[in-house]
Each structure stands twice: as structure tokens, then as C-alpha cells.
Amino acid sequence: MLIKTAAAALIGACMHAAFAQQPAGPHRSLYLYQGPDREAKLLAGAKKDKEVLVYTSLNLKDSVPIGEAFENKYGVKLTLWRSSSEKVLQRAVTEARAGRFSVDAFELNGPEMEAIYREGLLEAFYTPFTKDLPPAALPKHRHWVADRFNFFTIAYNINLVKPAEVPNSYEDLLNPRWVGRIGIEAGDTDWFASVVKSMGEQKGVEFFRKLAQMKPQVRTGHTLMAELVASGEIPLAATIYNHNAERLAVKGAPVKWKALKPTFGRPNGVAVAKRAQRPYAALLFADFILSPEGQHLIKERNRVPSSTKVDTQLNKFPYQMIDPALILDEADKWEKIWSELFLRGQAIKRDRD
């Protein structure tokens, strides 16, 4: 593998109707094909394509094993270009506006995927595995599909936080015992907006104003935040991906996570490029990552697969999914408030994967 760092018939009929007025890309008929020979046709075409280029935000320690499994199964070379979701978005848009269409498929964070869709760079596609997905995994336009979820939970160091002290609600984070002892990830404005909306905007903003007065430790990076909790540098994190905490816990680190109500999740999706140079391989990759085999590989990386066919303790709680489209539409508003509360008005830095 080369790595560059820096149901079904009804669903298909609805998809064709939904996108009849969308500008068609050169591969639409292939991407929406549902004939009985689809699997054989896809594999034969992918063999001729020989390779597939995927832009992803999934870190290399997770994306490489998944890519190797794809290569071993199909004999199709998979090349990864991995960076943060924001940089993937920037690269895709810059290349497209310059008339370069190198990328075949994407796997990245929901808000940035939605932005790429709005740039007209994605095409709707059919996959037989949508039947295994919850409604939260499928945006209305169906130009991308969630293959994994990031759930925002709290996490705490069990050596520094007694069982009786563990917060049971967001309001518990305002207990004086947490002054200077709470960690907050610097770029989680979509979580912030979702919690505020759930509380009611006036009450929600006031809650976060009080939280800001607790002198939280603000850091960039969810993986870093989990490591700081495990090391004891930060006793309690208010915003963490539960899979990051779980990954350390199974290795014996003194860290546990807990879902507060309401719990919000951010979708991460897979999509095929409208003008892919290797469309068969692109669609084959999308099928693979959404298949039970691909979803089990995501689970094995201690991440949260979107498929209901794969059992994991990382989603066994009530949750609401953050709407990437809504977050994009209201980004300026919520980022401004967040920056004023927690970043002293400075620009927001993100490290999403």
C-alpha cells in the first residue's frame, strides 16, 4: 500500500427520484446500478482500475490496516492521502477548482464531507449495506453515508476521581470541585451548539458561560485529551470521543468514559467522487467499508461502526446525531460565541479525524 501523509430496490428507486434534478456526473449510472450482476461487474471494473485513491482523516494506525484488508481481499491497490478533515476539504476543493480530479473516494468527518457535497464533488451511490444502517447514518441527499460515529462523552481518571464524584449531568460539571480540573477540546463547536440547543439557547449559553468560569484546560486534539486524562494531568474531560478513552482503558490505563444525557454523536462518512478516475474501485471501497467485514475492522480499531449488524458497547446508550448541514449553516454564530467563551477570541484550531 502506498501512503501519502500531509429494502434495496425501494431505496434505489427513491434515490433515482431524489437526484433526478441534480447535475449528473459521468459515473452516475454505475454508482446507482443495482442489477443482479452488480458485485461481479464492480470487481471486474475495479481490477481494470487497478487502484483507488482515498482522501481520509482517519489516522494511519487505523486506516492502514483497513486498507491492507481491502487490498488482500480484492487485489486492488489502495493509496491513502491522510490529513485532518479541514485539510482534506481544502485539498479537494483546490484541486477541483483547478480542474484536477485525482481523488476517487473520501472517508472523513461529517461537516467537511457535507461541505465537499455542497461543492458538487460527490455523487449519490447505491450500496446493499444501507439496510444495516440506522437513519442517522443517511443524510437526505445520500451523497455520502456514515461508516462510523464519534460520540462526545466525559472521561475521567479513576485514580483522581472518586465514584461518587463522577458527574451524572452537564450541570454537575459546574461543581466547585472541578475548578481548574476540567479539560475541553478546543474545536468542539458542533457539540457546543448541540448542547446549547438541547437546553434552550438562553439557558444553554449561560451554562457554558459558567463552565468557562471554571477555568477549564483547553487542548486541541481528542486523542491528546484522552492521553492527558489517562496520565492524570487532567482529571476530567468534558468533551472526549468515547472510543479514544476506551482504547486506552483496554490497555490498562486508569480511565473510564461516561455518556451524559443528551449524548451527541458526529458522523464520519464515506463517499465516491463524482469525477473519479477509477470509479469501480471507488465504489468497491465504499461497499467494503460499509460491509460487515469493514465495519468489524472499524470495531477492532476501538471505533464506533455505524452498522447495526456489529455489536459494540460504545453505542449502548441513547444518543442524538449532530446534523452536519445545520452546523455548516450556523458555524459563524457558534464559533464566535465559543471563541469568546473559551479561546479569548482567538481562531479555532481543529484536529478532526
GROMACS .gro file of N, CA, C and O in nm, residues 157-259:
model
  412
  157ASN      N    1  -1.014   1.016   3.514
  157ASN     CA    2  -0.909   0.931   3.568
  157ASN      C    3  -0.959   0.868   3.698
  157ASN      O    4  -0.992   0.939   3.793
  158ILE      N    5  -0.967   0.736   3.700
  158ILE     CA    6  -1.027   0.667   3.815
  158ILE      C    7  -0.942   0.677   3.941
  158ILE      O    8  -0.991   0.651   4.052
  159ASN      N    9  -0.815   0.715   3.927
  159ASN     CA   10  -0.730   0.733   4.045
  159ASN      C   11  -0.748   0.871   4.108
  159ASN      O   12  -0.709   0.892   4.223
  160LEU      N   13  -0.805   0.963   4.031
  160LEU     CA   14  -0.819   1.101   4.079
  160LEU      C   15  -0.964   1.142   4.102
  160LEU      O   16  -0.989   1.243   4.170
  161VAL      N   17  -1.056   1.067   4.047
  161VAL     CA   18  -1.198   1.100   4.062
  161VAL      C   19  -1.269   0.982   4.130
  161VAL      O   20  -1.270   0.871   4.077
  162LYS      N   21  -1.325   1.008   4.247
  162LYS     CA   22  -1.396   0.903   4.320
  162LYS      C   23  -1.528   0.871   4.252
  162LYS      O   24  -1.588   0.958   4.188
  163PRO      N   25  -1.576   0.748   4.264
  163PRO     CA   26  -1.704   0.711   4.201
  163PRO      C   27  -1.818   0.806   4.234
  163PRO      O   28  -1.899   0.840   4.147
  164ALA      N   29  -1.824   0.852   4.358
  164ALA     CA   30  -1.933   0.941   4.399
  164ALA      C   31  -1.919   1.081   4.338
  164ALA      O   32  -2.016   1.159   4.339
  165GLU      N   33  -1.800   1.113   4.289
  165GLU     CA   34  -1.777   1.246   4.231
  165GLU      C   35  -1.804   1.252   4.081
  165GLU      O   36  -1.810   1.361   4.024
  166VAL      N   37  -1.819   1.138   4.017
  166VAL     CA   38  -1.837   1.134   3.871
  166VAL      C   39  -1.966   1.206   3.834
  166VAL      O   40  -2.074   1.174   3.885
  167PRO      N   41  -1.962   1.304   3.746
  167PRO     CA   42  -2.082   1.379   3.708
  167PRO      C   43  -2.189   1.289   3.646
  167PRO      O   44  -2.160   1.195   3.572
  168ASN      N   45  -2.313   1.320   3.680
  168ASN     CA   46  -2.428   1.249   3.624
  168ASN      C   47  -2.506   1.335   3.524
  168ASN      O   48  -2.598   1.287   3.459
  169SER      N   49  -2.469   1.461   3.516
  169SER     CA   50  -2.537   1.554   3.427
  169SER      C   51  -2.439   1.663   3.387
  169SER      O   52  -2.332   1.679   3.448
  170TYR      N   53  -2.474   1.741   3.286
  170TYR     CA   54  -2.389   1.853   3.247
  170TYR      C   55  -2.377   1.954   3.359
  170TYR      O   56  -2.271   2.013   3.382
  171GLU      N   57  -2.487   1.975   3.433
  171GLU     CA   58  -2.487   2.071   3.543
  171GLU      C   59  -2.386   2.032   3.651
  171GLU      O   60  -2.329   2.119   3.719
  172ASP      N   61  -2.361   1.902   3.666
  172ASP     CA   62  -2.264   1.856   3.767
  172ASP      C   63  -2.122   1.902   3.735
  172ASP      O   64  -2.036   1.904   3.824
  173LEU      N   65  -2.097   1.939   3.610
  173LEU     CA   66  -1.965   1.988   3.573
  173LEU      C   67  -1.935   2.124   3.636
  173LEU      O   68  -1.820   2.168   3.639
  174LEU      N   69  -2.039   2.189   3.687
  174LEU     CA   70  -2.022   2.321   3.749
  174LEU      C   71  -1.994   2.313   3.898
  174LEU      O   72  -1.979   2.415   3.965
  175ASN      N   73  -1.982   2.191   3.952
  175ASN     CA   74  -1.948   2.175   4.093
  175ASN      C   75  -1.811   2.238   4.120
  175ASN      O   76  -1.717   2.218   4.044
  176PRO      N   77  -1.799   2.316   4.228
  176PRO     CA   78  -1.671   2.384   4.258
  176PRO      C   79  -1.550   2.292   4.262
  176PRO      O   80  -1.437   2.339   4.241
  177ARG      N   81  -1.571   2.162   4.285
  177ARG     CA   82  -1.456   2.071   4.291
  177ARG      C   83  -1.382   2.061   4.157
  177ARG      O   84  -1.267   2.019   4.152
  178TRP      N   85  -1.450   2.102   4.050
  178TRP     CA   86  -1.389   2.088   3.918
  178TRP      C   87  -1.318   2.214   3.868
  178TRP      O   88  -1.267   2.215   3.756
  179VAL      N   89  -1.312   2.317   3.950
  179VAL     CA   90  -1.243   2.438   3.907
  179VAL      C   91  -1.097   2.406   3.872
  179VAL      O   92  -1.022   2.352   3.954
  180GLY      N   93  -1.059   2.436   3.748
  180GLY     CA   94  -0.923   2.411   3.703
  180GLY      C   95  -0.889   2.267   3.676
  180GLY      O   96  -0.775   2.235   3.640
  181ARG      N   97  -0.987   2.177   3.689
  181ARG     CA   98  -0.959   2.034   3.675
  181ARG      C   99  -1.033   1.970   3.557
  181ARG      O  100  -1.029   1.849   3.539
  182ILE      N  101  -1.100   2.050   3.477
  182ILE     CA  102  -1.176   2.000   3.362
  182ILE      C  103  -1.100   2.031   3.233
  182ILE      O  104  -1.044   2.139   3.217
  183GLY      N  105  -1.102   1.935   3.141
  183GLY     CA  106  -1.044   1.956   3.010
  183GLY      C  107  -1.153   1.972   2.905
  183GLY      O  108  -1.257   1.905   2.911
  184ILE      N  109  -1.131   2.062   2.809
  184ILE     CA  110  -1.225   2.083   2.698
  184ILE      C  111  -1.145   2.084   2.568
  184ILE      O  112  -1.042   2.152   2.559
  185GLU      N  113  -1.193   2.011   2.468
  185GLU     CA  114  -1.126   2.009   2.338
  185GLU      C  115  -1.157   2.139   2.265
  185GLU      O  116  -1.271   2.184   2.260
  186ALA      N  117  -1.056   2.200   2.205
  186ALA     CA  118  -1.066   2.338   2.158
  186ALA      C  119  -1.157   2.360   2.038
  186ALA      O  120  -1.203   2.471   2.016
  187GLY      N  121  -1.187   2.254   1.963
  187GLY     CA  122  -1.261   2.275   1.840
  187GLY      C  123  -1.402   2.219   1.836
  187GLY      O  124  -1.464   2.214   1.730
  188ASP      N  125  -1.455   2.179   1.950
  188ASP     CA  126  -1.584   2.108   1.952
  188ASP      C  127  -1.704   2.203   1.950
  188ASP      O  128  -1.794   2.196   2.035
  189THR      N  129  -1.708   2.288   1.850
  189THR     CA  130  -1.818   2.385   1.842
  189THR      C  131  -1.950   2.320   1.802
  189THR      O  132  -2.057   2.371   1.836
  190ASP      N  133  -1.944   2.208   1.729
  190ASP     CA  134  -2.069   2.142   1.691
  190ASP      C  135  -2.133   2.075   1.813
  190ASP      O  136  -2.256   2.078   1.829
  191TRP      N  137  -2.051   2.018   1.900
  191TRP     CA  138  -2.103   1.964   2.027
  191TRP      C  139  -2.161   2.077   2.111
  191TRP      O  140  -2.271   2.065   2.167
  192PHE      N  141  -2.089   2.186   2.120
  192PHE     CA  142  -2.133   2.304   2.195
  192PHE      C  143  -2.269   2.352   2.146
  192PHE      O  144  -2.363   2.373   2.225
  193ALA      N  145  -2.284   2.369   2.015
  193ALA     CA  146  -2.410   2.417   1.960
  193ALA      C  147  -2.523   2.320   1.988
  193ALA      O  148  -2.636   2.361   2.021
  194SER      N  149  -2.494   2.192   1.981
  194SER     CA  150  -2.598   2.090   2.003
  194SER      C  151  -2.645   2.089   2.147
  194SER      O  152  -2.765   2.077   2.175
  195VAL      N  153  -2.550   2.099   2.241
  195VAL     CA  154  -2.587   2.101   2.383
  195VAL      C  155  -2.667   2.227   2.415
  195VAL      O  156  -2.769   2.222   2.485
  196VAL      N  157  -2.624   2.341   2.362
  196VAL     CA  158  -2.695   2.466   2.385
  196VAL      C  159  -2.839   2.456   2.334
  196VAL      O  160  -2.935   2.493   2.404
  197LYS      N  161  -2.857   2.403   2.214
  197LYS     CA  162  -2.991   2.390   2.158
  197LYS      C  163  -3.078   2.296   2.242
  197LYS      O  164  -3.198   2.318   2.259
  198SER      N  165  -3.016   2.190   2.295
  198SER     CA  166  -3.093   2.095   2.376
  198SER      C  167  -3.141   2.157   2.507
  198SER      O  168  -3.246   2.119   2.559
  199MET      N  169  -3.065   2.252   2.560
  199MET     CA  170  -3.102   2.318   2.685
  199MET      C  171  -3.196   2.436   2.663
  199MET      O  172  -3.259   2.483   2.758
  200GLY      N  173  -3.202   2.484   2.539
  200GLY     CA  174  -3.266   2.612   2.512
  200GLY      C  175  -3.155   2.714   2.505
  200GLY      O  176  -3.068   2.718   2.593
  201GLU      N  177  -3.156   2.797   2.402
  201GLU     CA  178  -3.038   2.879   2.373
  201GLU      C  179  -2.996   2.969   2.489
  201GLU      O  180  -2.878   2.974   2.525
  202GLN      N  181  -3.089   3.037   2.551
  202GLN     CA  182  -3.051   3.128   2.660
  202GLN      C  183  -2.992   3.052   2.778
  202GLN      O  184  -2.885   3.088   2.830
  203LYS      N  185  -3.060   2.946   2.819
  203LYS     CA  186  -3.012   2.866   2.932
  203LYS      C  187  -2.880   2.797   2.896
  203LYS      O  188  -2.788   2.789   2.978
  204GLY      N  189  -2.871   2.749   2.771
  204GLY     CA  190  -2.751   2.678   2.729
  204GLY      C  191  -2.629   2.767   2.725
  204GLY      O  192  -2.521   2.728   2.772
  205VAL      N  193  -2.641   2.884   2.670
  205VAL     CA  194  -2.527   2.975   2.664
  205VAL      C  195  -2.485   3.015   2.805
  205VAL      O  196  -2.365   3.026   2.836
  206GLU      N  197  -2.582   3.035   2.893
  206GLU     CA  198  -2.550   3.070   3.032
  206GLU      C  199  -2.475   2.956   3.100
  206GLU      O  200  -2.381   2.979   3.178
  207PHE      N  201  -2.516   2.831   3.072
  207PHE     CA  202  -2.444   2.715   3.128
  207PHE      C  203  -2.297   2.718   3.085
  207PHE      O  204  -2.206   2.701   3.167
  208PHE      N  205  -2.273   2.740   2.958
  208PHE     CA  206  -2.135   2.739   2.910
  208PHE      C  207  -2.058   2.861   2.958
  208PHE      O  208  -1.935   2.856   2.975
  209ARG      N  209  -2.127   2.971   2.984
  209ARG     CA  210  -2.060   3.086   3.041
  209ARG      C  211  -2.007   3.051   3.181
  209ARG      O  212  -1.894   3.086   3.218
  210LYS      N  213  -2.089   2.980   3.256
  210LYS     CA  214  -2.047   2.935   3.389
  210LYS      C  215  -1.935   2.832   3.380
  210LYS      O  216  -1.842   2.832   3.462
  211LEU      N  217  -1.943   2.744   3.279
  211LEU     CA  218  -1.837   2.645   3.261
  211LEU      C  219  -1.704   2.712   3.228
  211LEU      O  220  -1.598   2.669   3.276
  212ALA      N  221  -1.708   2.817   3.150
  212ALA     CA  222  -1.586   2.891   3.116
  212ALA      C  223  -1.524   2.953   3.241
  212ALA      O  224  -1.402   2.968   3.250
  213GLN      N  225  -1.608   2.989   3.338
  213GLN     CA  226  -1.559   3.047   3.462
  213GLN      C  227  -1.494   2.942   3.553
  213GLN      O  228  -1.429   2.978   3.652
  214MET      N  229  -1.508   2.814   3.517
  214MET     CA  230  -1.446   2.705   3.594
  214MET      C  231  -1.298   2.688   3.559
  214MET      O  232  -1.233   2.596   3.608
  215LYS      N  233  -1.247   2.776   3.473
  215LYS     CA  234  -1.106   2.773   3.432
  215LYS      C  235  -1.066   2.638   3.372
  215LYS      O  236  -0.968   2.574   3.416
  216PRO      N  237  -1.140   2.592   3.272
  216PRO     CA  238  -1.108   2.463   3.210
  216PRO      C  239  -0.976   2.469   3.135
  216PRO      O  240  -0.932   2.575   3.089
  217GLN      N  241  -0.912   2.354   3.123
  217GLN     CA  242  -0.790   2.342   3.045
  217GLN      C  243  -0.829   2.307   2.902
  217GLN      O  244  -0.884   2.202   2.876
  218VAL      N  245  -0.799   2.397   2.811
  218VAL     CA  246  -0.839   2.380   2.671
  218VAL      C  247  -0.721   2.323   2.592
  218VAL      O  248  -0.611   2.379   2.594
  219ARG      N  249  -0.745   2.213   2.521
  219ARG     CA  250  -0.642   2.148   2.442
  219ARG      C  251  -0.698   2.114   2.303
  219ARG      O  252  -0.817   2.093   2.288
  220THR      N  253  -0.611   2.104   2.206
  220THR     CA  254  -0.650   2.067   2.071
  220THR      C  255  -0.617   1.921   2.044
  220THR      O  256  -0.501   1.881   2.056
  221GLY      N  257  -0.718   1.843   2.011
  221GLY     CA  258  -0.698   1.702   1.979
  221GLY      C  259  -0.766   1.610   2.078
  221GLY      O  260  -0.739   1.615   2.199
  222HIS      N  261  -0.855   1.525   2.029
  222HIS     CA  262  -0.928   1.434   2.117
  222HIS      C  263  -0.839   1.320   2.166
  222HIS      O  264  -0.854   1.274   2.279
  223THR      N  265  -0.747   1.275   2.081
  223THR     CA  266  -0.654   1.172   2.126
  223THR      C  267  -0.565   1.226   2.237
  223THR      O  268  -0.542   1.159   2.339
  224LEU      N  269  -0.516   1.349   2.220
  224LEU     CA  270  -0.435   1.412   2.324
  224LEU      C  271  -0.514   1.427   2.453
  224LEU      O  272  -0.462   1.399   2.562
  225MET      N  273  -0.639   1.467   2.442
  225MET     CA  274  -0.721   1.485   2.562
  225MET      C  275  -0.735   1.354   2.639
  225MET      O  276  -0.724   1.351   2.763
  226ALA      N  277  -0.756   1.246   2.568
  226ALA     CA  278  -0.767   1.115   2.634
  226ALA      C  279  -0.637   1.078   2.704
  226ALA      O  280  -0.637   1.026   2.817
  227GLU      N  281  -0.526   1.106   2.638
  227GLU     CA  282  -0.396   1.075   2.698
  227GLU      C  283  -0.370   1.159   2.822
  227GLU      O  284  -0.310   1.110   2.920
  228LEU      N  285  -0.413   1.285   2.821
  228LEU     CA  286  -0.393   1.371   2.937
  228LEU      C  287  -0.477   1.326   3.055
  228LEU      O  288  -0.435   1.336   3.171
  229VAL      N  289  -0.596   1.275   3.027
  229VAL     CA  290  -0.681   1.222   3.135
  229VAL      C  291  -0.617   1.095   3.191
  229VAL      O  292  -0.608   1.075   3.313
  230ALA      N  293  -0.571   1.007   3.103
  230ALA     CA  294  -0.510   0.881   3.147
  230ALA      C  295  -0.384   0.905   3.229
  230ALA      O  296  -0.356   0.834   3.326
  231SER      N  297  -0.307   1.009   3.193
  231SER     CA  298  -0.183   1.038   3.266
  231SER      C  299  -0.209   1.109   3.398
  231SER      O  300  -0.120   1.116   3.483
  232GLY      N  301  -0.329   1.165   3.414
  232GLY     CA  302  -0.362   1.236   3.536
  232GLY      C  303  -0.339   1.385   3.529
  232GLY      O  304  -0.368   1.458   3.625
  233GLU      N  305  -0.289   1.434   3.416
  233GLU     CA  306  -0.267   1.578   3.403
  233GLU      C  307  -0.399   1.654   3.406
  233GLU      O  308  -0.408   1.765   3.458
  234ILE      N  309  -0.503   1.593   3.348
  234ILE     CA  310  -0.638   1.648   3.354
  234ILE      C  311  -0.728   1.540   3.414
  234ILE      O  312  -0.745   1.433   3.354
  235PRO      N  313  -0.785   1.562   3.532
  235PRO     CA  314  -0.865   1.458   3.596
  235PRO      C  315  -0.993   1.422   3.521
  235PRO      O  316  -1.034   1.306   3.519
  236LEU      N  317  -1.055   1.523   3.458
  236LEU     CA  318  -1.186   1.501   3.395
  236LEU      C  319  -1.193   1.578   3.263
  236LEU      O  320  -1.161   1.696   3.259
  237ALA      N  321  -1.235   1.510   3.157
  237ALA     CA  322  -1.256   1.576   3.028
  237ALA      C  323  -1.406   1.586   3.002
  237ALA      O  324  -1.478   1.487   3.014
  238ALA      N  325  -1.449   1.706   2.966
  238ALA     CA  326  -1.591   1.726   2.939
  238ALA      C  327  -1.627   1.691   2.795
  238ALA      O  328  -1.742   1.661   2.765
  239THR      N  329  -1.529   1.696   2.705
  239THR     CA  330  -1.552   1.662   2.564
  239THR      C  331  -1.443   1.567   2.518
  239THR      O  332  -1.327   1.605   2.505
  240ILE      N  333  -1.482   1.444   2.495
  240ILE     CA  334  -1.388   1.342   2.450
  240ILE      C  335  -1.464   1.245   2.363
  240ILE      O  336  -1.586   1.228   2.377
  241TYR      N  337  -1.398   1.183   2.268
  241TYR     CA  338  -1.459   1.074   2.194
  241TYR      C  339  -1.447   0.949   2.281
  241TYR      O  340  -1.336   0.914   2.323
  242ASN      N  341  -1.559   0.882   2.306
  242ASN     CA  342  -1.551   0.768   2.398
  242ASN      C  343  -1.459   0.658   2.347
  242ASN      O  344  -1.398   0.585   2.426
  243HIS      N  345  -1.443   0.646   2.214
  243HIS     CA  346  -1.355   0.540   2.164
  243HIS      C  347  -1.209   0.568   2.197
  243HIS      O  348  -1.129   0.475   2.212
  244ASN      N  349  -1.171   0.695   2.210
  244ASN     CA  350  -1.034   0.727   2.249
  244ASN      C  351  -1.006   0.685   2.393
  244ASN      O  352  -0.898   0.634   2.425
  245ALA      N  353  -1.104   0.709   2.480
  245ALA     CA  354  -1.088   0.665   2.619
  245ALA      C  355  -1.088   0.513   2.629
  245ALA      O  356  -1.009   0.453   2.703
  246GLU      N  357  -1.176   0.450   2.552
  246GLU     CA  358  -1.187   0.303   2.556
  246GLU      C  359  -1.058   0.238   2.507
  246GLU      O  360  -1.013   0.137   2.563
  247ARG      N  361  -0.996   0.296   2.405
  247ARG     CA  362  -0.874   0.241   2.350
  247ARG      C  363  -0.764   0.237   2.456
  247ARG      O  364  -0.685   0.142   2.464
  248LEU      N  365  -0.759   0.340   2.540
  248LEU     CA  366  -0.659   0.343   2.647
  248LEU      C  367  -0.700   0.251   2.763
  248LEU      O  368  -0.615   0.186   2.824
  249ALA      N  369  -0.828   0.245   2.791
  249ALA     CA  370  -0.877   0.163   2.903
  249ALA      C  371  -0.848   0.015   2.880
  249ALA      O  372  -0.808  -0.056   2.974
  250VAL      N  373  -0.866  -0.034   2.757
  250VAL     CA  374  -0.844  -0.176   2.731
  250VAL      C  375  -0.695  -0.211   2.741
  250VAL      O  376  -0.660  -0.328   2.754
  251LYS      N  377  -0.609  -0.108   2.737
  251LYS     CA  378  -0.466  -0.131   2.755
  251LYS      C  379  -0.423  -0.116   2.901
  251LYS      O  380  -0.305  -0.123   2.932
  252GLY      N  381  -0.522  -0.093   2.989
  252GLY     CA  382  -0.492  -0.085   3.131
  252GLY      C  383  -0.478   0.054   3.188
  252GLY      O  384  -0.445   0.069   3.307
  253ALA      N  385  -0.502   0.156   3.107
  253ALA     CA  386  -0.492   0.293   3.158
  253ALA      C  387  -0.605   0.322   3.256
  253ALA      O  388  -0.716   0.270   3.241
  254PRO      N  389  -0.581   0.405   3.358
  254PRO     CA  390  -0.684   0.433   3.461
  254PRO      C  391  -0.786   0.536   3.415
  254PRO      O  392  -0.799   0.644   3.472
  255VAL      N  393  -0.858   0.504   3.310
  255VAL     CA  394  -0.953   0.599   3.254
  255VAL      C  395  -1.085   0.529   3.223
  255VAL      O  396  -1.087   0.413   3.181
  256LYS      N  397  -1.195   0.598   3.249
  256LYS     CA  398  -1.328   0.550   3.214
  256LYS      C  399  -1.404   0.663   3.146
  256LYS      O  400  -1.374   0.780   3.168
  257TRP      N  401  -1.501   0.626   3.064
  257TRP     CA  402  -1.586   0.726   2.999
  257TRP      C  403  -1.730   0.705   3.044
  257TRP      O  404  -1.768   0.597   3.089
  258LYS      N  405  -1.809   0.810   3.029
  258LYS     CA  406  -1.949   0.803   3.067
  258LYS      C  407  -2.030   0.896   2.977
  258LYS      O  408  -1.989   1.009   2.950
  259ALA      N  409  -2.144   0.846   2.931
  259ALA     CA  410  -2.232   0.925   2.844
  259ALA      C  411  -2.330   1.003   2.930
  259ALA      O  412  -2.404   0.945   3.010
   0.00000   0.00000   0.00000
